[in-house]
Coordinates of C-alpha atoms in Angstrom, one line a residue:
M144 CA -44.7 -29.5 -19.6
N145 CA -42.7 -32.2 -17.9
A146 CA -42.5 -34.3 -21.1
Q147 CA -41.1 -31.3 -23.0
Q148 CA -38.5 -30.6 -20.2
V149 CA -37.4 -34.2 -20.2
S150 CA -36.9 -34.1 -24.0
N151 CA -35.1 -30.7 -23.8
P152 CA -33.4 -30.5 -20.4
V153 CA -30.9 -27.7 -19.6
D154 CA -27.3 -28.6 -19.5
L155 CA -26.6 -27.2 -16.0
F156 CA -28.8 -26.5 -13.0
V157 CA -26.9 -24.4 -10.4
I158 CA -28.0 -24.5 -6.7
G159 CA -26.9 -21.3 -5.0
G160 CA -26.8 -17.6 -5.9
G161 CA -23.6 -16.6 -4.2
I162 CA -20.4 -15.7 -6.0
N163 CA -19.4 -19.3 -6.9
G164 CA -22.8 -20.2 -8.3
C165 CA -23.2 -16.9 -10.2
G166 CA -19.6 -17.1 -11.5
I167 CA -20.0 -20.6 -12.8
A168 CA -23.4 -19.7 -14.4
R169 CA -21.9 -16.8 -16.2
D170 CA -18.9 -18.7 -17.4
A171 CA -21.0 -21.7 -18.5
A172 CA -23.6 -19.5 -20.3
G173 CA -20.8 -17.8 -22.2
R174 CA -19.5 -21.1 -23.4
G175 CA -22.8 -22.0 -24.9
Y176 CA -24.3 -24.2 -22.2
S177 CA -28.0 -23.8 -21.3
V178 CA -28.1 -22.8 -17.5
M179 CA -30.6 -22.4 -14.8
L180 CA -29.7 -21.1 -11.3
A181 CA -31.9 -21.2 -8.2
E182 CA -31.2 -19.1 -5.1
M183 CA -33.6 -19.6 -2.1
D184 CA -33.2 -16.0 -1.0
D185 CA -31.6 -12.9 -2.6
L186 CA -28.4 -13.1 -4.5
A187 CA -25.4 -12.9 -2.2
S188 CA -27.7 -13.1 0.8
A189 CA -25.3 -15.2 2.9
T190 CA -21.5 -15.5 2.7
S191 CA -21.0 -13.5 -0.5
S192 CA -22.3 -10.2 1.1
A193 CA -20.5 -10.8 4.4
S194 CA -16.8 -10.8 3.4
T195 CA -14.0 -8.4 4.4
K196 CA -14.6 -6.9 0.9
L197 CA -11.1 -7.6 -0.4
F198 CA -9.5 -9.0 -3.5
H199 CA -6.3 -10.2 -1.8
G200 CA -3.8 -12.9 -2.2
G201 CA -4.0 -13.9 1.5
L202 CA -0.6 -12.9 2.9
R203 CA -1.0 -15.1 6.0
Y204 CA -1.8 -18.1 4.0
L205 CA 1.9 -18.2 3.1
E206 CA 2.5 -19.4 6.7
Y207 CA 0.4 -22.4 5.9
F208 CA 2.4 -23.0 2.7
E209 CA -0.7 -22.6 0.5
V210 CA 1.5 -21.1 -2.2
R211 CA -0.7 -22.3 -5.1
L212 CA -3.8 -20.5 -3.7
V213 CA -1.9 -17.3 -2.9
R214 CA -0.2 -17.2 -6.4
E215 CA -3.6 -17.8 -8.1
A216 CA -5.2 -15.1 -6.0
L217 CA -2.4 -12.6 -6.6
I218 CA -2.7 -13.1 -10.4
E219 CA -6.4 -12.8 -10.2
R220 CA -6.3 -9.4 -8.4
E221 CA -5.2 -7.5 -11.5
V222 CA -7.4 -9.6 -13.9
L223 CA -10.4 -8.6 -11.8
L224 CA -9.4 -5.0 -11.4
R225 CA -9.4 -4.6 -15.2
A226 CA -12.8 -6.2 -15.5
M227 CA -14.6 -4.2 -12.9
P228 CA -12.8 -0.9 -12.1
H229 CA -16.1 0.6 -10.8
I230 CA -16.7 -1.9 -8.0
S231 CA -13.0 -2.7 -7.2
W232 CA -9.9 -0.6 -6.8
P233 CA -6.4 -0.8 -5.4
M234 CA -5.7 -0.1 -1.8
R235 CA -2.5 0.2 0.2
F236 CA -2.1 -1.8 3.4
V237 CA 0.0 -0.7 6.3
L238 CA 1.5 -3.5 8.4
P239 CA 3.0 -2.0 11.7
Y240 CA 5.8 -4.0 13.1
H241 CA 6.7 -4.7 16.7
K242 CA 8.8 -7.4 18.4
D243 CA 5.8 -9.0 20.2
M244 CA 4.1 -10.3 16.9
R245 CA 3.6 -14.0 17.1
F246 CA 2.5 -16.9 14.9
E247 CA -0.7 -18.8 15.3
A248 CA 0.7 -21.9 16.9
E249 CA -0.7 -24.4 14.4
T250 CA 1.0 -22.9 11.3
P251 CA 3.5 -25.0 9.5
T252 CA 5.9 -22.0 9.5
S253 CA 5.6 -21.6 13.3
K254 CA 6.2 -25.3 13.9
L255 CA 9.3 -25.2 11.6
L256 CA 10.9 -22.1 13.2
S257 CA 10.1 -23.5 16.7
V258 CA 12.5 -26.4 15.8
V259 CA 15.3 -24.5 14.0
M260 CA 15.0 -21.2 16.0
P261 CA 13.6 -22.2 19.4
W262 CA 14.9 -19.0 21.0
M263 CA 12.3 -17.0 19.0
K264 CA 9.5 -18.5 21.1
G265 CA 6.8 -18.2 18.5
R266 CA 7.6 -14.6 17.5
R267 CA 7.4 -13.4 13.9
P268 CA 10.8 -11.9 13.1
A269 CA 10.9 -8.8 10.9
W270 CA 13.1 -10.7 8.2
L271 CA 10.3 -13.3 7.9
I272 CA 7.6 -10.8 7.3
R273 CA 9.8 -9.0 4.7
L274 CA 10.4 -12.3 3.0
G275 CA 6.7 -13.1 2.9
L276 CA 6.1 -9.6 1.4
F277 CA 8.8 -10.2 -1.2
L278 CA 7.1 -13.4 -2.3
Y279 CA 3.8 -11.6 -2.2
D280 CA 5.1 -8.9 -4.6
H281 CA 6.6 -11.4 -7.1
L282 CA 4.4 -14.6 -7.1
G283 CA 1.7 -13.1 -9.1
G284 CA 3.5 -11.2 -11.9
R285 CA 2.3 -7.8 -10.5
K286 CA 1.9 -5.1 -13.2
I287 CA -0.6 -2.5 -11.9
L288 CA -0.2 -2.6 -8.2
P289 CA 2.9 -0.9 -6.6
A290 CA 5.5 -2.9 -4.7
T291 CA 6.0 -3.2 -0.9
E292 CA 7.8 -0.4 0.9
T293 CA 9.2 0.1 4.4
R294 CA 7.6 3.1 6.0
D295 CA 8.7 5.3 8.9
L296 CA 5.5 5.9 11.0
R297 CA 7.0 8.7 13.1
G298 CA 5.5 11.9 12.0
S299 CA 3.6 10.3 9.1
P300 CA -0.2 10.3 8.4
E301 CA -0.1 6.5 8.6
G302 CA 1.4 6.6 12.1
A303 CA -0.8 9.4 13.5
P304 CA -3.7 7.2 14.6
L305 CA -1.3 4.6 16.1
Q306 CA 0.4 4.3 19.5
E307 CA 3.8 5.8 19.8
R308 CA 5.4 2.3 20.2
F309 CA 4.9 1.7 16.5
A310 CA 7.8 3.3 14.6
K311 CA 8.1 1.1 11.6
A312 CA 5.7 -0.5 9.1
Y313 CA 5.6 -2.3 5.8
E314 CA 3.2 -1.1 3.2
Y315 CA 2.0 -3.4 0.4
S316 CA -0.8 -3.6 -2.2
D317 CA -4.2 -5.4 -2.3
C318 CA -7.6 -4.4 -3.6
W319 CA -11.1 -3.6 -2.4
V320 CA -14.2 -5.1 -3.9
E321 CA -18.0 -4.5 -3.5
D322 CA -18.7 -8.2 -2.9
S323 CA -22.5 -8.4 -3.2
R324 CA -22.5 -6.1 -6.2
L325 CA -20.0 -8.4 -7.8
V326 CA -22.4 -11.3 -7.4
A327 CA -25.4 -9.4 -8.9
L328 CA -23.3 -8.3 -11.9
N329 CA -22.2 -11.9 -12.6
A330 CA -25.8 -13.1 -12.4
R331 CA -26.9 -10.3 -14.7
D332 CA -24.1 -11.1 -17.3
A333 CA -25.1 -14.8 -17.0
E334 CA -28.7 -13.9 -17.8
A335 CA -27.6 -11.7 -20.8
R336 CA -25.8 -14.7 -22.2
G337 CA -28.9 -16.9 -21.9
A338 CA -29.0 -18.3 -18.4
T339 CA -32.2 -18.3 -16.3
I340 CA -31.7 -16.7 -12.9
M341 CA -34.4 -17.6 -10.3
T342 CA -34.1 -15.8 -6.9
R343 CA -36.4 -16.6 -4.0
T344 CA -36.6 -20.1 -5.4
K345 CA -35.6 -23.1 -3.2
V346 CA -34.6 -26.5 -4.5
T347 CA -36.6 -28.8 -2.3
R348 CA -35.5 -32.1 -3.9
A349 CA -33.3 -33.3 -6.7
A350 CA -33.0 -36.9 -7.8
R351 CA -31.4 -38.8 -10.7
E352 CA -33.7 -40.2 -13.3
G353 CA -31.3 -42.1 -15.6
D354 CA -29.0 -39.6 -17.3
L355 CA -30.9 -36.6 -16.0
W356 CA -31.5 -34.8 -12.7
R357 CA -35.1 -34.1 -11.8
I358 CA -35.2 -30.9 -9.8
E359 CA -38.1 -29.8 -7.7
V360 CA -38.2 -26.1 -6.8
Q361 CA -40.6 -23.9 -4.7
D362 CA -41.1 -20.2 -5.1
M363 CA -40.5 -18.9 -1.6
E364 CA -43.0 -16.0 -1.9
S365 CA -45.9 -17.7 -3.7
G366 CA -45.4 -21.2 -2.7
A367 CA -45.8 -22.4 -6.3
A368 CA -43.8 -25.6 -7.1
Q369 CA -42.1 -26.4 -10.4
T370 CA -40.1 -29.2 -11.8
H371 CA -37.0 -28.9 -14.0
Y372 CA -34.6 -31.3 -15.7
A373 CA -30.9 -31.0 -16.2
K374 CA -28.0 -33.1 -17.5
M375 CA -25.8 -32.0 -14.7
L376 CA -26.2 -30.5 -11.2
V377 CA -23.9 -27.9 -9.7
N378 CA -24.1 -27.7 -5.9
A379 CA -22.7 -24.2 -5.1
A380 CA -25.0 -23.7 -2.0
G381 CA -22.2 -22.3 0.2
P382 CA -22.9 -23.0 3.9
W383 CA -25.7 -25.4 2.8
V384 CA -23.5 -27.5 0.5
G385 CA -23.5 -30.3 3.0
N386 CA -27.3 -30.1 3.5
V387 CA -27.8 -30.3 -0.3
I388 CA -25.5 -33.4 -0.5
H389 CA -27.0 -35.3 2.4
E390 CA -30.7 -34.1 2.4
T391 CA -31.7 -32.5 -0.9
I392 CA -30.1 -35.0 -3.2
D393 CA -29.4 -37.7 -0.7
L394 CA -25.9 -38.5 -1.9
P395 CA -23.9 -41.1 0.0
S396 CA -20.8 -38.9 0.3
K397 CA -18.0 -38.8 2.8
E398 CA -17.1 -35.2 1.8
G399 CA -17.5 -32.8 4.7
V400 CA -17.8 -29.1 5.1
R401 CA -16.4 -27.0 8.0
L402 CA -18.5 -23.9 8.7
V403 CA -16.3 -21.0 10.0
R404 CA -18.0 -17.7 11.1
G405 CA -16.3 -14.5 10.3
S406 CA -17.6 -11.4 12.1
H407 CA -16.9 -7.6 11.4
I408 CA -17.7 -4.4 13.2
V409 CA -18.2 -0.9 11.7
T410 CA -17.3 2.2 13.6
R411 CA -17.3 5.9 12.8
K412 CA -14.2 6.9 10.8
L413 CA -11.1 6.4 13.0
Y414 CA -8.5 8.0 10.8
D415 CA -8.2 10.4 7.9
H416 CA -6.1 8.7 5.2
D417 CA -7.4 6.2 2.7
K418 CA -5.0 3.2 3.6
C419 CA -5.9 0.0 5.4
Y420 CA -4.2 -1.4 8.5
F421 CA -3.1 -5.0 8.8
F422 CA -2.8 -5.7 12.6
Q423 CA -1.1 -8.7 14.0
G424 CA -2.0 -10.0 17.5
T425 CA -0.1 -11.6 20.3
D426 CA -2.3 -14.7 19.7
G427 CA -1.0 -15.1 16.1
R428 CA -4.3 -13.9 14.5
I429 CA -4.6 -10.9 12.3
I430 CA -7.4 -8.4 11.6
F431 CA -7.9 -5.5 9.2
A432 CA -9.0 -1.9 9.8
I433 CA -10.3 -0.5 6.5
P434 CA -11.7 2.8 5.3
Y435 CA -15.5 2.1 4.7
E436 CA -18.2 4.0 2.9
T437 CA -16.4 7.4 3.2
D438 CA -17.4 8.0 6.9
F439 CA -16.7 4.7 8.6
T440 CA -14.0 2.1 9.5
L441 CA -14.5 -1.6 9.0
I442 CA -12.7 -3.9 11.4
G443 CA -12.6 -7.7 11.0
T444 CA -12.5 -10.6 10.9
T445 CA -12.9 -13.4 13.5
D446 CA -12.6 -17.1 13.0
A447 CA -15.2 -19.2 15.0
E448 CA -16.8 -22.5 14.4
H449 CA -20.4 -22.3 13.3
R450 CA -22.4 -25.6 13.6
D451 CA -25.7 -25.0 11.8
P452 CA -26.1 -23.2 8.4
S453 CA -29.8 -22.6 9.2
E454 CA -28.8 -20.6 12.3
K455 CA -28.3 -17.0 11.1
P456 CA -24.8 -15.8 11.9
Y457 CA -24.4 -12.6 13.8
C458 CA -21.5 -10.9 15.5
T459 CA -21.6 -12.0 19.2
D460 CA -20.7 -9.7 22.0
E461 CA -17.6 -11.7 22.6
E462 CA -16.5 -11.4 18.9
R463 CA -17.3 -7.7 19.0
D464 CA -15.2 -7.3 22.2
Y465 CA -12.4 -9.3 20.8
L466 CA -12.2 -7.0 17.7
I467 CA -12.3 -3.9 19.8
A468 CA -9.6 -5.2 22.2
F469 CA -7.4 -6.2 19.2
A470 CA -7.8 -2.8 17.5
N471 CA -7.1 -1.0 20.9
K472 CA -3.6 -2.6 21.1
Y473 CA -2.8 -0.4 18.0
F474 CA -4.9 2.7 17.9
K475 CA -3.9 5.7 20.0
K476 CA -7.5 6.6 20.9
P477 CA -9.3 3.5 22.3
I478 CA -12.7 2.5 20.9
S479 CA -15.6 0.9 22.8
A480 CA -18.9 -0.9 22.1
E481 CA -20.6 2.5 21.9
D482 CA -18.5 3.3 18.8
V483 CA -19.9 0.4 16.9
V484 CA -22.6 1.5 14.5
W485 CA -23.2 -1.8 12.7
S486 CA -21.8 -5.3 12.6
Y487 CA -22.3 -8.3 10.3
S488 CA -21.3 -11.9 10.1
G489 CA -20.9 -14.5 7.5
V490 CA -20.2 -18.2 7.3
R491 CA -17.4 -19.6 5.2
P492 CA -18.1 -23.2 3.9
L493 CA -14.6 -24.6 4.0
Y494 CA -13.6 -28.1 2.9
D495 CA -13.1 -30.2 6.1
D496 CA -9.5 -31.1 5.8
G497 CA -9.2 -32.2 9.5
A498 CA -7.4 -29.0 10.7
S499 CA -7.4 -28.6 14.4
S500 CA -8.7 -25.0 14.4
A501 CA -11.0 -22.8 12.4
T502 CA -8.1 -20.4 11.6
A503 CA -6.0 -23.3 10.3
A504 CA -8.7 -24.8 8.0
T505 CA -7.8 -24.4 4.4
R506 CA -9.2 -21.5 2.4
D507 CA -8.5 -23.3 -0.9
Y508 CA -11.4 -24.5 -2.9
T509 CA -12.2 -28.2 -3.6
L510 CA -14.3 -29.5 -6.5
K511 CA -15.8 -33.0 -6.3
V512 CA -17.8 -34.7 -9.0
D513 CA -20.0 -37.6 -8.3
A514 CA -21.2 -39.6 -11.4
T515 CA -21.3 -43.1 -9.9
A516 CA -25.1 -43.5 -10.1
G517 CA -26.0 -41.7 -13.3
A518 CA -26.2 -38.0 -14.0
P519 CA -23.2 -36.1 -12.6
V520 CA -23.2 -33.5 -9.8
L521 CA -20.4 -31.2 -9.0
N522 CA -20.1 -30.1 -5.3
I523 CA -18.2 -26.9 -4.5
F524 CA -16.4 -26.5 -1.3
G525 CA -14.6 -23.4 0.0
G526 CA -13.2 -20.7 -2.2
K527 CA -12.3 -17.1 -1.8
I528 CA -14.0 -14.1 -3.5
T529 CA -10.6 -13.3 -5.1
T530 CA -10.5 -16.6 -6.9
Y531 CA -14.1 -16.9 -7.9
R532 CA -13.4 -16.6 -11.6
R533 CA -10.6 -19.2 -11.5
L534 CA -12.9 -21.5 -9.5
A535 CA -15.5 -21.2 -12.2
E536 CA -12.9 -22.0 -14.8
S537 CA -11.8 -25.1 -12.9
A538 CA -15.5 -26.1 -12.5
L539 CA -16.1 -25.8 -16.2
E540 CA -13.0 -28.1 -16.8
K541 CA -14.7 -30.8 -14.7
I542 CA -18.1 -30.1 -16.3
A543 CA -16.6 -30.4 -19.8
E544 CA -15.5 -34.0 -19.0
H545 CA -19.3 -34.9 -18.8
L546 CA -20.7 -32.3 -21.2
P547 CA -18.2 -31.8 -24.0
D548 CA -18.4 -29.7 -27.1
A549 CA -18.6 -26.3 -25.4
T550 CA -16.2 -23.5 -26.1
G551 CA -13.2 -22.8 -23.9
P552 CA -12.3 -20.2 -21.2
W553 CA -13.4 -16.6 -22.1
T554 CA -13.9 -14.5 -18.9
A555 CA -10.4 -13.2 -18.3
G556 CA -10.4 -9.5 -19.2
V557 CA -14.1 -9.4 -20.2
P558 CA -15.7 -6.5 -18.2
L559 CA -18.8 -6.8 -16.2
A560 CA -21.7 -4.4 -16.9
G561 CA -20.5 -0.8 -16.3
G562 CA -16.8 -1.9 -16.1
D563 CA -15.8 -0.9 -19.7
F564 CA -13.4 1.9 -18.8
P565 CA -9.7 2.0 -17.6
V566 CA -8.6 1.1 -14.1
D567 CA -7.6 4.7 -13.4
G568 CA -10.7 6.2 -15.1
V569 CA -13.0 6.8 -12.1
A570 CA -12.2 10.5 -11.7
D571 CA -12.9 11.1 -15.4
L572 CA -16.2 9.3 -15.2
V573 CA -17.2 11.2 -12.1
G574 CA -16.4 14.5 -14.0
Q575 CA -18.3 13.5 -17.0
L576 CA -21.3 12.6 -14.9
R577 CA -21.3 15.9 -13.0
A578 CA -21.0 17.8 -16.3
R579 CA -24.0 16.0 -17.8
Y580 CA -26.0 16.1 -14.6
P581 CA -25.1 19.3 -12.7
F582 CA -27.6 18.6 -9.9
L583 CA -25.4 15.8 -8.7
T584 CA -23.1 16.5 -5.7
D585 CA -19.6 15.2 -5.9
R586 CA -20.4 12.5 -3.3
W587 CA -23.5 11.4 -5.1
A588 CA -21.7 11.2 -8.4
K589 CA -18.9 9.2 -6.9
R590 CA -21.3 6.8 -5.3
L591 CA -23.1 6.2 -8.6
V592 CA -19.9 5.7 -10.6
R593 CA -18.5 3.3 -8.0
A594 CA -21.8 1.3 -8.1
Y595 CA -22.7 1.4 -11.8
G596 CA -19.6 2.6 -13.7
T597 CA -20.5 3.6 -17.3
E598 CA -24.1 2.6 -16.7
A599 CA -24.7 5.5 -14.3
Q600 CA -25.6 7.6 -17.2
V601 CA -28.1 5.0 -18.5
L602 CA -29.7 4.9 -15.0
L603 CA -30.0 8.7 -14.8
G604 CA -31.4 8.9 -18.3
A605 CA -32.7 12.3 -19.5
A606 CA -33.0 13.7 -16.0
K607 CA -32.4 17.5 -15.8
T608 CA -33.1 17.9 -12.0
A609 CA -33.1 15.6 -9.0
E610 CA -36.8 15.8 -9.0
D611 CA -36.8 14.1 -12.5
L612 CA -35.5 10.9 -10.8
G613 CA -38.7 10.5 -8.9
E614 CA -39.2 9.9 -5.1
D615 CA -36.3 10.7 -2.9
F616 CA -35.8 7.9 -0.3
G617 CA -32.9 9.7 1.4
A618 CA -29.1 9.5 1.3
T619 CA -29.2 10.1 -2.5
L620 CA -31.2 7.0 -3.2
S621 CA -33.8 8.0 -5.9
E622 CA -36.8 6.2 -7.3
A623 CA -35.0 5.8 -10.7
E624 CA -32.2 3.9 -8.9
V625 CA -34.6 1.7 -7.1
V626 CA -36.4 0.9 -10.3
W627 CA -33.0 0.1 -12.0
L628 CA -32.1 -2.3 -9.2
M629 CA -35.5 -4.0 -9.3
D630 CA -35.6 -4.3 -13.1
H631 CA -31.9 -5.1 -13.8
E632 CA -30.4 -6.5 -10.5
Y633 CA -33.0 -8.8 -9.0
A634 CA -33.7 -6.6 -6.0
R635 CA -37.1 -7.1 -4.4
T636 CA -37.0 -5.7 -0.9
A637 CA -35.5 -2.7 0.9
E638 CA -32.9 -5.0 2.5
D639 CA -31.7 -6.1 -0.9
V640 CA -31.2 -2.4 -1.8
I641 CA -29.8 -0.9 1.3
W642 CA -27.5 -3.7 2.4
R643 CA -26.5 -5.7 -0.6
R644 CA -26.8 -3.6 -3.8
S645 CA -25.5 -0.7 -1.6
K646 CA -24.6 0.1 2.0
L647 CA -27.1 3.0 2.3
G648 CA -28.6 1.3 5.4
L649 CA -25.7 3.0 7.3
R650 CA -27.4 6.4 6.4
L651 CA -31.1 5.8 6.2
D652 CA -33.3 5.8 9.3
A653 CA -36.1 3.3 10.2
E654 CA -38.9 5.5 8.7
Q655 CA -37.1 6.0 5.5
I656 CA -36.4 2.2 5.2
A657 CA -40.1 1.5 5.9
T658 CA -41.1 4.0 3.2
L659 CA -38.8 2.3 0.7
E660 CA -40.1 -1.2 1.6
E661 CA -43.7 -0.2 1.1
W662 CA -42.9 1.6 -2.2
M663 CA -41.1 -1.6 -3.5
K664 CA -43.9 -3.8 -2.4
T665 CA -46.5 -1.7 -4.1
R666 CA -44.5 -1.6 -7.4
R667 CA -44.0 -5.4 -7.3
E668 CA -47.7 -5.8 -7.0
R669 CA -48.4 -3.3 -9.8
V670 CA -45.9 -5.1 -12.1
A671 CA -47.3 -8.5 -11.3
A672 CA -50.9 -7.3 -12.0
A673 CA -49.8 -6.0 -15.4
E674 CA -48.2 -9.3 -16.5

């Protein structure tokens, strides 16, 4: 077996099943490379399922003069909207203005204004915000998304939930994305183009053997070990990128990673309209309040140092209270810890650029190739979910220097599974689904279209009644949908289904989740026995 692998190694072996790893695997497979990907847990089980769920340019990054990053992200918003109109959609953001808004003290813009306009004492003037929004509107060649407007909050739906002192706001465009579904669909497309996707598979050791990498992996469920060979290694391990460099492949590298924890809280729905809020604090930081899963509001995020990637991140009481206090400076009706129904936290693996604070650390991605001792390895630092596709293209440019003769870029405008319909076509799809399956409620049909797009009809098949979809696990989750997720989207446990392939964990109780877990376990065993 090993002799055959040595004589016929794969071109690329990708470590990490987050958005960067799966995006690179998809792009590479589509260019004709042979690709294997190993993820030690479920796809998107770490950072890529714990984002703020936005395709956004990063308005505040303009204050750090990260213009290239912002421009690239702004251009990408509309490219991605067209490729996945089921799991991403435009949103309007309301930025209330008041005179007490301040810069984070370490931003280059703050330092510059403190010199030329010392009387401002760190405040963000209205003209500067409007200038930033003008750049935001025009840097990316916007075609789909509407431009910024100035809004009078008095007597408006946008002003109704806010304290009376907020009379004026700026309203601009960004986009929502179902982050963990994005990862699963990229992995699925990579596999459809020839890649091998291995979840619950940990890379325990990788070493150069001449012009190849010898990669040892272990199945995290069975314990079985295997060895694979590849011409090039891609380290897209996210928070574990440093561990892979220094421990798994034992590379003498000086490149460092800075782990920054971002936490979010979810409350019951705090307002009735479908727009998001961009809140600015007196400490210079910002948070978002976003409509979430129809009946909830998502509030985040924090920026805190996180030392150890093996330590599972969670929203601390201090972070929760910080977000609550921040939101309460804006909302008319105060919220408390009792209003929080769920929280989550993720770790951003940022390139260590020596910034003095977690907030100031660069969000741009950094790609480093090491080929000094034989077979090359590409290490991925940082990145934003908005720029994952461009990061993959940049990674493939570096890969092509070592593995030439592949085809060129292709992913721009190519839809992911279920996304082959117009950006404004969701309502039509929902209508078609309800006409074909009259037993669906409007909410159920919308959820399926938002998750599966044009494939919702494939999932439902020939069903005439809800009973035809098999066991009902609650909250419109049917046996047919779970089978689809297990067979097509790598789901193996209840957690995979209710927190990553969906957010139905917000609606299912402990007994329902236990029933789902047992059902999936039984089906896995039955399928394994039949193989």
